[in-house]
Structures are given as C-alpha cells and as structure tokens.
Amino acid sequence: MEENRQEHTLKRWRLILGEGANDQLSGYSESGNVALTAEEQIMDAALAAIYDDTGAASNAGGSAAGGKGKGAGTGHGAVHLSKWLGDVRTFFPEDTVSIIQHDAMERKGWKQLLFEPEMLATVKPDIQLVGTLLALKGKIPEKTKDTARLLVKAVVDDLVKLLETDIRRAVTGALNKRQHSPLPSLSGLDWKRTIQRNLKHYDTERRQLIPERFYYFDRARRSKEWTVIVDIDQSGSMADSIIWASVIGSIFASIPALRTRVVVFDTEVVDLTEQCENDPVDMLFGIQLGGGTDIHKSVKYCQQFIEEPQKTLFIIVSDLYEGGNQSGLVRRMREMRESGVRTMCLLALSDRGKPFYDERLAGQLSRDGTPCFACTPALLPGLVEGALKGQDLAELAKRLGAFQG
C-alpha cells in the first residue's frame, strides 16, 4: 500500500513538472521508472501543450497517447485543437478546465481558438472566457458571432440564476416598509397591530376580542420607488467586475420598484440602460474593454438622473485609477453624498483576491462618506439591502467580510 501511495505521488509530480523531470523522479521509484497509464499520458500531453516550453511540435493533443510531440505553436489544425479541448474536458475537473483553458489563451496566444465556431462550441463557458470574447469582439468573424453570443448568454444565464433571488429578496426586504392599508386581505392582516389597537374592545363575558378595525400590510410597493445608478469602469483590468456588474444591473432593471440606470465609461461615457433592460447580453457586447479612464466625466453624466437624492443609490465600479479630473471627482462625490444620495464604490466585484486600486483616492472617498471596498457577488445583495435601509455601509462591509480600501 505504501509503495502504491508513493508511486501515485510520483505520478502527480511527474504530471505537474512535465517530461523534463522524468529522470530525476525515476530515482525515487522502486521500479526505477515513473510509468504513466494511457489516460495519464493523455493528461500529460494536454498539460505539456500549455505548460512545457519545448515548443517543438504543432499538434496540441495529436500525439497525446504517446505523450510526445508536446507544445502547441501556432500551426495547429482544427482537428488537433478539438482533440486537445476534448481531452482537457474529459480528464480534468471542471474548475481545472477553466484554468487550463484560460492559460492556453494567455500563455500560448490561442485566442484564435475563439474565431472558429467549431472551436468556440467546444470550450467551457466561464467569466474569464467571456472577458476574452469581449476584448476580442471587434476581431471575431461574422461566422463565429452567433456562437460567441450563445456562449456569453450561457454564462449570463448562470449568473442571473445565481444572484437574482438574493438581490430581489434584498431589495424587497429593504423597500417593503409594511405601511398599513384599509384594503382587506387575510394574508396581509397585521395581527399584532390589530390586537394592540383593539384591546379596549375585549368582551370579558365572552372572553373574546371583537375588533372594531383591522390593520393590513400594504405589500404593493410604488413603482420606481428608488433610483439605482450603476456606473461601470470598462478598462481592461476590470473585466470580471464588468461582467458581474452588468448582470446585476440587468437584475435591478427587472425589479419594478427600481428605476435603474447603467452607464459604462473609459474616456467617454456610454449609456447602456436600454440594452440592459432588454437583454444583458446586448449590453455586454456594447462594452468596449480597454482605453483610458475619466471617472469624473461619468459621474457628472450620471448626476442628471438624480431626481430624489434621498431615494437614490449610486454604485461606482472602478479601481479608481483616474485619468481625468481627480479633484473634480472627489468634489462631485462629496456633493452627491451630502445631498442625501447613498453612494458606494466597488473596487472589484469578483471572486478573486485583493484588487489593485488607487489607495489614496479610495481613502479620500471613504473619508468623505463613500465607502470603497471589494466584495464577492454573493456579498453584494446584503450591501444593497443595507444601503437602501440607510445602514452604515463601511461597518456593514466590515461585518460581512468585504475587503475595504
């Protein structure tokens, strides 16, 4: 059993380190050789195509069974790439597939994989892949656009399913003030208030409470009770956050109690509210990753949509590397906050670690009352609910475990 465990460990290291480590690792094997099974040889070839620097061969997976001919190059054929993609999806866990796939495009320059419908149809859709598609959308040929759209839609649909219930619950919980209404509805009867207000009508002989008046909760919220503005930095470093923020913006837009405005910016400002309301996939394809950053210009644009400051939530999604008027940005955010608008800055909206951001500007905004933090999408519903309820967002973010700038 010990020998089997040792051999298993050696095989794992062999797969991690590649063929170049075979001779060295063999010295630790009882048999003097680290022999891979047929399946392990396929895994080895798939990994070598991305992570080995031999760069000798052009077939990614074409020689997988023998573990030779490693490296991908740029002269690969569609059949070989299809096999490589199939091998990766067959022999590796789902979360590992995403990592390998992403590395294939970043390390080996295989972004051209996405230019062929057959290739695009076989990749595993995930946020990183959608970010790559958005960055390359101007280069994607017509024959591939429909496939690319389906892939983006699959990811968006998954994200909506993941977030929609929690966001709707958060907004409903914050906005349902349970004001009382004379309209009769047994399901909406406020028993506690009804009993308290009718105690004087208690019949001692019958030992019964005979209410003179019933009180009900009014669950019908006013349409467009709050304005939510989502202002999104579309610089290339914000790719994951852009996708999450766009999906969340589309969910906000579908809630009747909210008037939602979704804006993206680099050095120019683009209002994507209409696309967001109709189809978040259209909205994502309206985003142009990269370029400079003028946050001040976007905030100035968004201010025109603030009609009732006390009923407005302004969410800016940015790493705060301002290329425009920084002092003007600080002043506008301060004025917005002082007028009653509830503001927050999401330095990152993703499941990744600590983001890169302008710490000095984040500190200035935080001191002026706009808390700046990075959070996972799972934490955002709680922050939105807290904002709508008027809670201290800095304290709430700390309690929820969001990274604060």
XYZ file of C-alpha atoms in Angstrom:
405
model
C 0.000 0.000 0.000
C 2.878 2.335 0.882
C 4.527 1.627 -2.457
C 1.278 2.405 -4.306
C 0.910 5.682 -2.428
C 4.483 6.644 -3.239
C 4.060 5.774 -6.912
C 0.835 7.786 -7.008
C 2.628 10.800 -5.526
C 5.472 10.475 -8.024
C 2.999 10.348 -10.896
C 1.302 13.523 -9.690
C 4.655 15.306 -9.507
C 5.516 13.935 -12.941
C 2.317 15.435 -14.373
C 2.975 18.738 -12.622
C 6.646 19.075 -13.566
C 6.464 17.604 -17.054
C 8.589 15.178 -19.030
C 11.805 17.024 -18.181
C 11.568 15.845 -14.576
C 11.079 12.189 -15.501
C 14.701 11.060 -14.986
C 15.037 12.787 -11.640
C 11.742 11.458 -10.315
C 12.531 7.941 -11.512
C 15.319 7.807 -8.941
C 12.681 7.842 -6.198
C 10.667 4.998 -7.743
C 11.063 1.394 -6.609
C 10.871 0.281 -10.224
C 13.282 2.973 -11.386
C 10.689 4.418 -13.735
C 7.627 6.663 -13.409
C 5.284 4.856 -15.784
C 2.105 6.706 -16.743
C -1.089 4.930 -17.694
C -2.682 5.611 -21.074
C -5.078 8.142 -19.539
C -2.260 9.818 -17.632
C -0.261 10.092 -20.862
C -3.191 11.941 -22.443
C -3.361 14.266 -19.430
C 0.410 14.760 -19.642
C 0.247 15.703 -23.329
C -2.654 18.120 -22.739
C -0.729 19.864 -19.944
C 2.538 19.856 -21.874
C 0.873 21.635 -24.779
C 0.351 24.619 -22.486
C 2.953 24.481 -19.759
C 6.035 22.871 -21.358
C 8.423 25.288 -23.021
C 9.773 22.785 -25.505
C 7.659 24.456 -28.204
C 8.751 21.847 -30.682
C 5.564 20.472 -32.081
C 2.471 21.922 -33.596
C -0.080 19.320 -32.634
C -1.933 20.004 -29.400
C -3.088 16.542 -28.481
C -2.384 14.862 -31.792
C 0.278 12.691 -30.132
C -1.426 12.596 -26.770
C -1.474 8.868 -26.363
C 2.292 8.659 -26.543
C 2.973 11.861 -24.637
C 5.335 13.023 -27.422
C 5.222 15.981 -29.737
C 4.418 18.406 -26.944
C 3.910 22.090 -27.333
C 1.348 23.850 -29.419
C 2.824 26.556 -31.560
C 0.519 28.412 -33.876
C 0.336 25.991 -36.766
C -2.120 23.620 -35.126
C -5.033 22.221 -37.078
C -8.677 22.322 -36.065
C -8.802 18.550 -35.595
C -5.885 18.607 -33.149
C -7.324 21.523 -31.194
C -10.671 19.798 -30.973
C -8.947 16.723 -29.586
C -6.957 18.781 -27.107
C -10.083 20.544 -25.862
C -11.885 17.226 -25.605
C -9.019 15.653 -23.655
C -8.922 18.539 -21.203
C -12.654 18.377 -20.560
C -12.602 14.588 -20.249
C -9.714 14.104 -17.852
C -9.711 17.185 -15.622
C -12.184 18.549 -13.046
C -14.466 21.345 -14.213
C -12.760 24.134 -12.257
C -9.358 22.986 -13.548
C -10.639 23.047 -17.140
C -11.341 26.770 -16.839
C -7.809 27.448 -15.597
C -6.125 25.375 -18.326
C -8.331 26.898 -20.989
C -7.554 30.420 -19.818
C -3.814 29.668 -19.659
C -3.929 28.268 -23.195
C -5.135 31.611 -24.489
C -2.877 33.755 -22.308
C 0.366 31.741 -22.363
C 0.217 30.303 -25.881
C -1.758 33.009 -27.662
C -4.553 30.642 -28.602
C -7.165 33.392 -28.663
C -7.687 32.460 -32.289
C -9.441 29.399 -30.878
C -12.410 31.695 -30.458
C -12.513 32.648 -34.122
C -13.800 29.264 -35.302
C -17.398 28.230 -34.496
C -16.345 24.578 -34.079
C -13.710 25.534 -31.521
C -15.895 28.007 -29.681
C -18.652 25.430 -29.378
C -16.341 23.029 -27.523
C -14.809 25.371 -24.928
C -16.167 25.581 -21.409
C -18.016 28.882 -20.915
C -16.903 30.907 -17.896
C -16.386 34.521 -16.861
C -12.752 34.651 -17.955
C -13.696 33.393 -21.403
C -16.478 35.957 -21.699
C -13.962 38.662 -20.772
C -11.661 37.458 -23.544
C -14.536 37.425 -26.041
C -15.498 40.978 -25.125
C -11.902 42.130 -25.547
C -11.724 40.466 -28.984
C -15.256 41.143 -30.166
C -14.127 43.536 -32.859
C -11.962 40.802 -34.394
C -14.431 37.917 -34.190
C -15.544 36.988 -37.736
C -19.210 37.026 -38.676
C -19.391 33.225 -38.886
C -18.453 32.991 -35.194
C -20.554 35.783 -33.721
C -23.696 33.711 -33.202
C -21.735 31.011 -31.400
C -19.957 33.631 -29.294
C -23.279 35.169 -28.342
C -24.672 31.795 -27.271
C -21.615 31.215 -25.098
C -21.950 34.634 -23.438
C -25.669 34.040 -22.940
C -24.972 30.719 -21.212
C -22.670 32.436 -18.721
C -25.064 35.347 -18.174
C -27.994 32.984 -17.589
C -25.962 31.085 -14.986
C -25.011 34.299 -13.198
C -28.613 35.543 -13.195
C -29.788 32.264 -11.653
C -27.061 32.562 -9.044
C -27.865 36.144 -8.000
C -31.427 37.055 -8.907
C -33.273 35.540 -5.952
C -30.945 37.062 -3.360
C -30.967 40.510 -4.956
C -34.756 40.571 -5.306
C -35.118 39.435 -1.706
C -32.683 42.119 -0.539
C -34.448 44.911 -2.406
C -37.907 43.717 -1.354
C -36.807 43.413 2.267
C -35.422 46.944 2.252
C -38.295 48.660 0.430
C -41.276 46.846 1.927
C -41.994 49.319 4.714
C -45.153 47.438 5.586
C -47.232 50.575 5.678
C -50.827 49.910 6.600
C -53.697 49.872 4.191
C -57.506 49.719 4.592
C -57.763 47.171 1.788
C -58.896 43.824 3.254
C -56.630 40.839 2.719
C -56.416 37.996 5.198
C -52.913 37.075 4.024
C -51.840 40.656 4.673
C -53.502 41.025 8.080
C -51.224 42.609 10.714
C -52.306 40.521 13.695
C -50.076 42.224 16.258
C -51.178 45.755 15.426
C -54.821 44.728 15.076
C -54.825 43.127 18.560
C -52.979 46.004 20.204
C -55.304 48.639 18.759
C -58.467 46.704 19.713
C -57.667 45.600 23.264
C -60.207 48.119 24.577
C -62.895 46.168 22.718
C -62.201 42.925 24.594
C -65.517 41.303 25.679
C -64.911 39.935 29.180
C -68.133 37.948 29.255
C -67.481 36.147 26.013
C -63.732 36.250 26.637
C -63.256 37.334 23.041
C -61.635 40.242 21.299
C -64.077 41.971 18.996
C -62.040 44.166 16.667
C -63.541 47.434 15.619
C -60.878 47.933 12.966
C -58.464 45.644 11.148
C -54.983 46.641 10.059
C -53.257 45.260 6.974
C -49.788 45.366 5.476
C -49.568 47.145 2.158
C -47.356 44.835 0.081
C -47.905 46.720 -3.142
C -44.850 48.921 -3.455
C -44.879 52.091 -5.511
C -43.459 51.605 -8.978
C -39.986 53.114 -9.381
C -39.705 53.918 -5.692
C -35.906 54.154 -5.819
C -33.318 55.114 -8.430
C -30.246 52.882 -8.704
C -27.363 54.071 -10.869
C -24.581 51.620 -11.712
C -21.526 53.389 -13.170
C -19.022 50.869 -14.554
C -15.349 51.379 -15.407
C -14.730 49.446 -18.648
C -10.935 49.483 -18.509
C -9.355 46.121 -19.318
C -8.316 45.436 -15.711
C -11.971 45.430 -14.654
C -13.147 42.649 -16.992
C -14.552 40.248 -14.354
C -16.194 43.089 -12.427
C -17.781 44.441 -15.611
C -19.491 41.127 -16.330
C -20.819 40.726 -12.792
C -21.903 44.381 -12.624
C -23.701 44.149 -15.965
C -25.657 41.103 -14.860
C -26.525 42.747 -11.547
C -27.592 45.898 -13.386
C -29.951 43.825 -15.544
C -31.474 42.276 -12.420
C -32.003 45.720 -10.899
C -33.660 46.803 -14.151
C -36.154 43.930 -13.891
C -37.389 44.995 -10.420
C -40.489 47.252 -10.709
C -39.661 49.243 -7.568
C -36.361 50.441 -9.034
C -35.589 52.953 -11.739
C -32.253 51.645 -12.984
C -29.581 53.423 -14.991
C -26.486 51.545 -16.221
C -23.550 53.517 -17.579
C -20.070 52.419 -18.706
C -17.068 54.638 -19.227
C -13.436 54.909 -20.272
C -12.516 58.374 -21.516
C -16.023 58.533 -22.987
C -19.374 57.752 -21.386
C -21.854 55.265 -22.886
C -25.363 54.824 -21.516
C -26.376 51.169 -21.850
C -29.621 51.389 -19.870
C -31.839 50.422 -22.793
C -29.727 47.389 -23.691
C -29.598 46.385 -20.044
C -33.375 46.478 -19.732
C -33.876 44.420 -22.886
C -31.017 41.926 -22.852
C -27.865 41.869 -20.675
C -26.046 40.029 -23.467
C -26.636 43.015 -25.767
C -25.322 45.205 -23.011
C -22.124 43.182 -22.645
C -21.481 43.361 -26.366
C -21.907 47.126 -26.080
C -18.919 47.287 -23.745
C -15.504 48.116 -25.151
C -12.754 46.843 -22.831
C -9.590 48.905 -22.576
C -8.784 52.551 -23.112
C -8.213 55.362 -20.631
C -10.325 56.347 -17.652
C -12.306 59.512 -16.921
C -14.389 58.747 -13.837
C -15.219 62.401 -13.237
C -16.910 62.707 -16.638
C -19.068 59.647 -15.978
C -20.130 60.825 -12.504
C -21.051 64.217 -13.967
C -23.165 62.451 -16.599
C -24.906 60.268 -14.004
C -25.824 63.202 -11.763
C -28.500 64.349 -14.209
C -30.579 61.259 -13.345
C -30.740 62.031 -9.620
C -34.236 63.408 -9.003
C -34.705 62.461 -5.356
C -31.303 62.240 -3.649
C -32.780 60.595 -0.562
C -34.159 57.828 -2.779
C -31.069 57.249 -4.927
C -28.335 54.622 -4.674
C -25.184 55.325 -6.697
C -22.782 52.400 -7.231
C -19.498 53.073 -8.979
C -17.495 50.014 -10.056
C -13.902 51.083 -10.583
C -10.315 50.587 -9.427
C -10.182 54.417 -9.183
C -7.162 54.938 -11.412
C -8.484 58.299 -12.556
C -7.062 59.801 -15.725
C -9.406 62.780 -15.676
C -10.209 65.479 -13.130
C -9.460 63.801 -9.806
C -10.222 66.810 -7.610
C -13.467 67.339 -9.523
C -14.386 63.692 -8.958
C -13.796 63.983 -5.206
C -15.880 67.158 -5.062
C -18.786 65.700 -7.031
C -18.874 62.508 -4.957
C -18.825 64.595 -1.758
C -21.644 66.831 -3.003
C -23.663 63.789 -4.064
C -23.221 62.204 -0.655
C -24.085 65.405 1.217
C -27.283 65.812 -0.815
C -28.524 62.505 0.556
C -27.517 60.062 -2.183
C -26.310 56.728 -0.816
C -23.001 56.013 -2.504
C -20.574 53.127 -2.613
C -17.509 52.273 -4.683
C -16.818 48.657 -5.603
C -13.082 48.406 -6.251
C -13.736 44.914 -7.596
C -16.784 42.710 -7.941
C -15.447 39.186 -8.335
C -14.356 36.052 -6.514
C -10.684 36.929 -6.875
C -8.317 38.188 -4.201
C -7.254 41.689 -3.186
C -7.637 44.056 -6.150
C -5.205 46.636 -7.478
C -6.624 50.121 -6.955
C -5.668 53.710 -6.204
C -5.383 53.576 -2.412
C -5.028 57.337 -1.974
C -8.197 58.164 -3.918
C -10.103 55.330 -2.242
C -9.078 56.697 1.143
C -10.233 60.204 0.218
C -13.639 58.999 -0.963
C -14.060 56.850 2.154
C -13.312 59.818 4.409
C -15.964 61.792 2.539
C -18.592 59.137 3.196
C -18.354 56.904 0.111
C -17.066 53.549 1.383
C -14.715 51.788 -1.044
C -14.403 48.035 -0.911
C -14.058 44.906 -2.977
C -16.634 42.213 -2.492
C -17.722 38.933 -3.962
C -21.026 38.881 -5.857
C -22.502 36.813 -3.009
C -21.972 39.696 -0.568
C -23.495 42.392 -2.773
C -27.207 41.719 -2.015
C -26.566 42.314 1.692
C -24.728 45.563 0.932
C -27.512 46.768 -1.361
C -30.130 45.989 1.281
C -28.085 47.831 3.887
C -27.697 50.852 1.598
C -31.438 51.053 0.927
C -32.116 50.791 4.655
C -29.674 53.578 5.415
C -27.198 51.434 7.341
C -23.538 52.364 7.777
C -22.031 50.643 4.719
C -18.445 50.735 5.979
C -19.462 48.903 9.148
C -21.725 46.554 7.209
C -18.930 45.717 4.748
C -16.607 45.002 7.659
C -19.197 42.743 9.260
C -19.826 40.877 6.006
C -16.106 40.399 5.440
C -15.701 42.541 2.312
C -12.189 43.843 1.614
C -12.132 47.578 2.361
C -9.879 50.089 0.655
